[in-house]
PDB file of C-alpha atoms in Angstrom:
ATOM      1  CA  UNK W  20       0.000   0.000   0.000  1.00 51.00           C
ATOM      2  CA  UNK W  21       1.335   3.440  -0.842  1.00 59.00           C
ATOM      3  CA  UNK W  22       1.854   6.139   1.762  1.00 65.00           C
ATOM      4  CA  UNK W  23      -1.301   7.957   0.619  1.00 72.00           C
ATOM      5  CA  UNK W  24      -3.326   4.768   0.975  1.00 78.00           C
ATOM      6  CA  UNK W  25      -2.040   4.187   4.498  1.00 81.00           C
ATOM      7  CA  UNK W  26      -2.925   7.744   5.472  1.00 81.00           C
ATOM      8  CA  UNK W  27      -6.420   7.339   4.042  1.00 81.00           C
ATOM      9  CA  UNK W  28      -6.898   4.044   5.883  1.00 82.00           C
ATOM     10  CA  UNK W  29      -5.671   5.618   9.125  1.00 80.00           C
ATOM     11  CA  UNK W  30      -8.079   8.529   8.627  1.00 79.00           C
ATOM     12  CA  UNK W  31     -11.052   6.231   8.006  1.00 82.00           C
ATOM     13  CA  UNK W  32     -10.275   4.051  11.030  1.00 78.00           C
ATOM     14  CA  UNK W  33      -9.876   7.080  13.305  1.00 76.00           C
ATOM     15  CA  UNK W  34     -13.232   8.462  12.113  1.00 71.00           C
ATOM     16  CA  UNK W  35     -14.910   5.139  12.842  1.00 72.00           C
ATOM     17  CA  UNK W  36     -13.391   4.886  16.315  1.00 67.00           C
ATOM     18  CA  UNK W  37     -14.247   8.467  17.259  1.00 67.00           C
ATOM     19  CA  UNK W  38     -17.905   7.749  16.513  1.00 66.00           C
ATOM     20  CA  UNK W  39     -17.906   5.178  19.318  1.00 67.00           C
ATOM     21  CA  UNK W  40     -16.826   7.576  22.042  1.00 64.00           C
ATOM     22  CA  UNK W  41     -19.373   7.873  24.837  1.00 68.00           C
ATOM     23  CA  UNK W  42     -19.523  11.140  26.715  1.00 65.00           C
ATOM     24  CA  UNK W  43     -18.988  10.460  30.398  1.00 64.00           C
ATOM     25  CA  UNK W  44     -21.183  11.938  33.090  1.00 61.00           C
ATOM     26  CA  UNK W  45     -20.097  15.165  34.665  1.00 61.00           C
ATOM     27  CA  UNK W  46     -17.996  14.426  37.680  1.00 62.00           C
ATOM     28  CA  UNK W  47     -18.204  16.530  40.785  1.00 65.00           C
ATOM     29  CA  UNK W  48     -20.994  17.844  42.914  1.00 72.00           C
ATOM     30  CA  UNK W  49     -24.238  19.188  41.495  1.00 88.00           C
ATOM     31  CA  UNK W  50     -25.754  22.484  42.653  1.00 90.00           C
ATOM     32  CA  UNK W  51     -28.821  20.890  44.263  1.00 92.00           C
ATOM     33  CA  UNK W  52     -26.668  18.403  46.172  1.00 91.00           C
ATOM     34  CA  UNK W  53     -24.786  21.101  48.067  1.00 92.00           C
ATOM     35  CA  UNK W  54     -26.633  24.412  47.876  1.00 94.00           C
ATOM     36  CA  UNK W  55     -29.258  25.626  50.325  1.00 96.00           C
ATOM     37  CA  UNK W  56     -31.452  28.718  50.335  1.00 96.00           C
ATOM     38  CA  UNK W  57     -29.869  31.800  51.857  1.00 96.00           C
ATOM     39  CA  UNK W  58     -32.042  33.404  54.518  1.00 96.00           C
ATOM     40  CA  UNK W  59     -31.545  36.939  55.801  1.00 95.00           C
ATOM     41  CA  UNK W  60     -32.883  38.711  58.848  1.00 95.00           C
ATOM     42  CA  UNK W  61     -33.680  42.343  59.541  1.00 93.00           C
ATOM     43  CA  UNK W  62     -30.380  42.653  61.415  1.00 95.00           C
ATOM     44  CA  UNK W  63     -28.281  41.700  58.374  1.00 95.00           C
ATOM     45  CA  UNK W  64     -26.505  44.627  56.725  1.00 95.00           C
ATOM     46  CA  UNK W  65     -25.923  44.096  53.011  1.00 95.00           C
ATOM     47  CA  UNK W  66     -25.038  46.038  49.919  1.00 96.00           C
ATOM     48  CA  UNK W  67     -27.427  46.074  46.976  1.00 96.00           C
ATOM     49  CA  UNK W  68     -25.021  43.779  45.127  1.00 97.00           C
ATOM     50  CA  UNK W  69     -25.122  41.215  47.955  1.00 97.00           C
ATOM     51  CA  UNK W  70     -28.930  41.371  47.986  1.00 96.00           C
ATOM     52  CA  UNK W  71     -28.977  40.815  44.220  1.00 97.00           C
ATOM     53  CA  UNK W  72     -26.627  37.831  44.492  1.00 97.00           C
ATOM     54  CA  UNK W  73     -28.700  36.220  47.257  1.00 97.00           C
ATOM     55  CA  UNK W  74     -31.896  36.755  45.275  1.00 97.00           C
ATOM     56  CA  UNK W  75     -30.312  35.236  42.163  1.00 97.00           C
ATOM     57  CA  UNK W  76     -29.004  32.253  44.161  1.00 96.00           C
ATOM     58  CA  UNK W  77     -32.411  31.591  45.720  1.00 96.00           C
ATOM     59  CA  UNK W  78     -34.250  31.974  42.402  1.00 95.00           C
ATOM     60  CA  UNK W  79     -31.912  29.457  40.747  1.00 94.00           C
ATOM     61  CA  UNK W  80     -32.507  27.062  43.647  1.00 94.00           C
ATOM     62  CA  UNK W  81     -36.281  27.439  43.331  1.00 94.00           C
ATOM     63  CA  UNK W  82     -36.118  26.692  39.620  1.00 92.00           C
ATOM     64  CA  UNK W  83     -33.574  23.847  39.646  1.00 92.00           C
ATOM     65  CA  UNK W  84     -34.085  22.272  43.072  1.00 93.00           C
ATOM     66  CA  UNK W  85     -37.777  23.050  43.756  1.00 91.00           C
ATOM     67  CA  UNK W  86     -36.994  25.044  46.901  1.00 92.00           C
ATOM     68  CA  UNK W  87     -40.245  26.210  48.454  1.00 84.00           C
ATOM     69  CA  UNK W  88     -39.016  29.633  49.543  1.00 63.00           C
ATOM     70  CA  UNK W  89     -39.911  28.937  53.192  1.00 67.00           C
ATOM     71  CA  UNK W  90     -37.732  27.697  56.011  1.00 67.00           C
ATOM     72  CA  UNK W  91     -38.415  24.108  57.030  1.00 58.00           C
ATOM     73  CA  UNK W  92     -39.855  25.183  60.398  1.00 56.00           C
ATOM     74  CA  UNK W  93     -42.241  27.664  58.685  1.00 56.00           C
ATOM     75  CA  UNK W  94     -43.913  25.075  56.442  1.00 48.00           C
ATOM     76  CA  UNK W  95     -45.787  23.379  59.288  1.00 43.00           C
TER      77      UNK W  95
END
């Protein structure tokens, strides 16, 4: 087989093998496995940016993790 034929064969085999690759699951910890709602009290002093970040965090948790928006002791 000529050099060009070997290169073509190598290309075809590599294309066939790459089609068999299975994407592995994401390793690590998922957001809902570790995150909890952030609660604030009237005594907490925060900047507007901190308030925005807490609100964003809690909204993501409500959407992804079905957080209820109430503390566990308030639901009863």
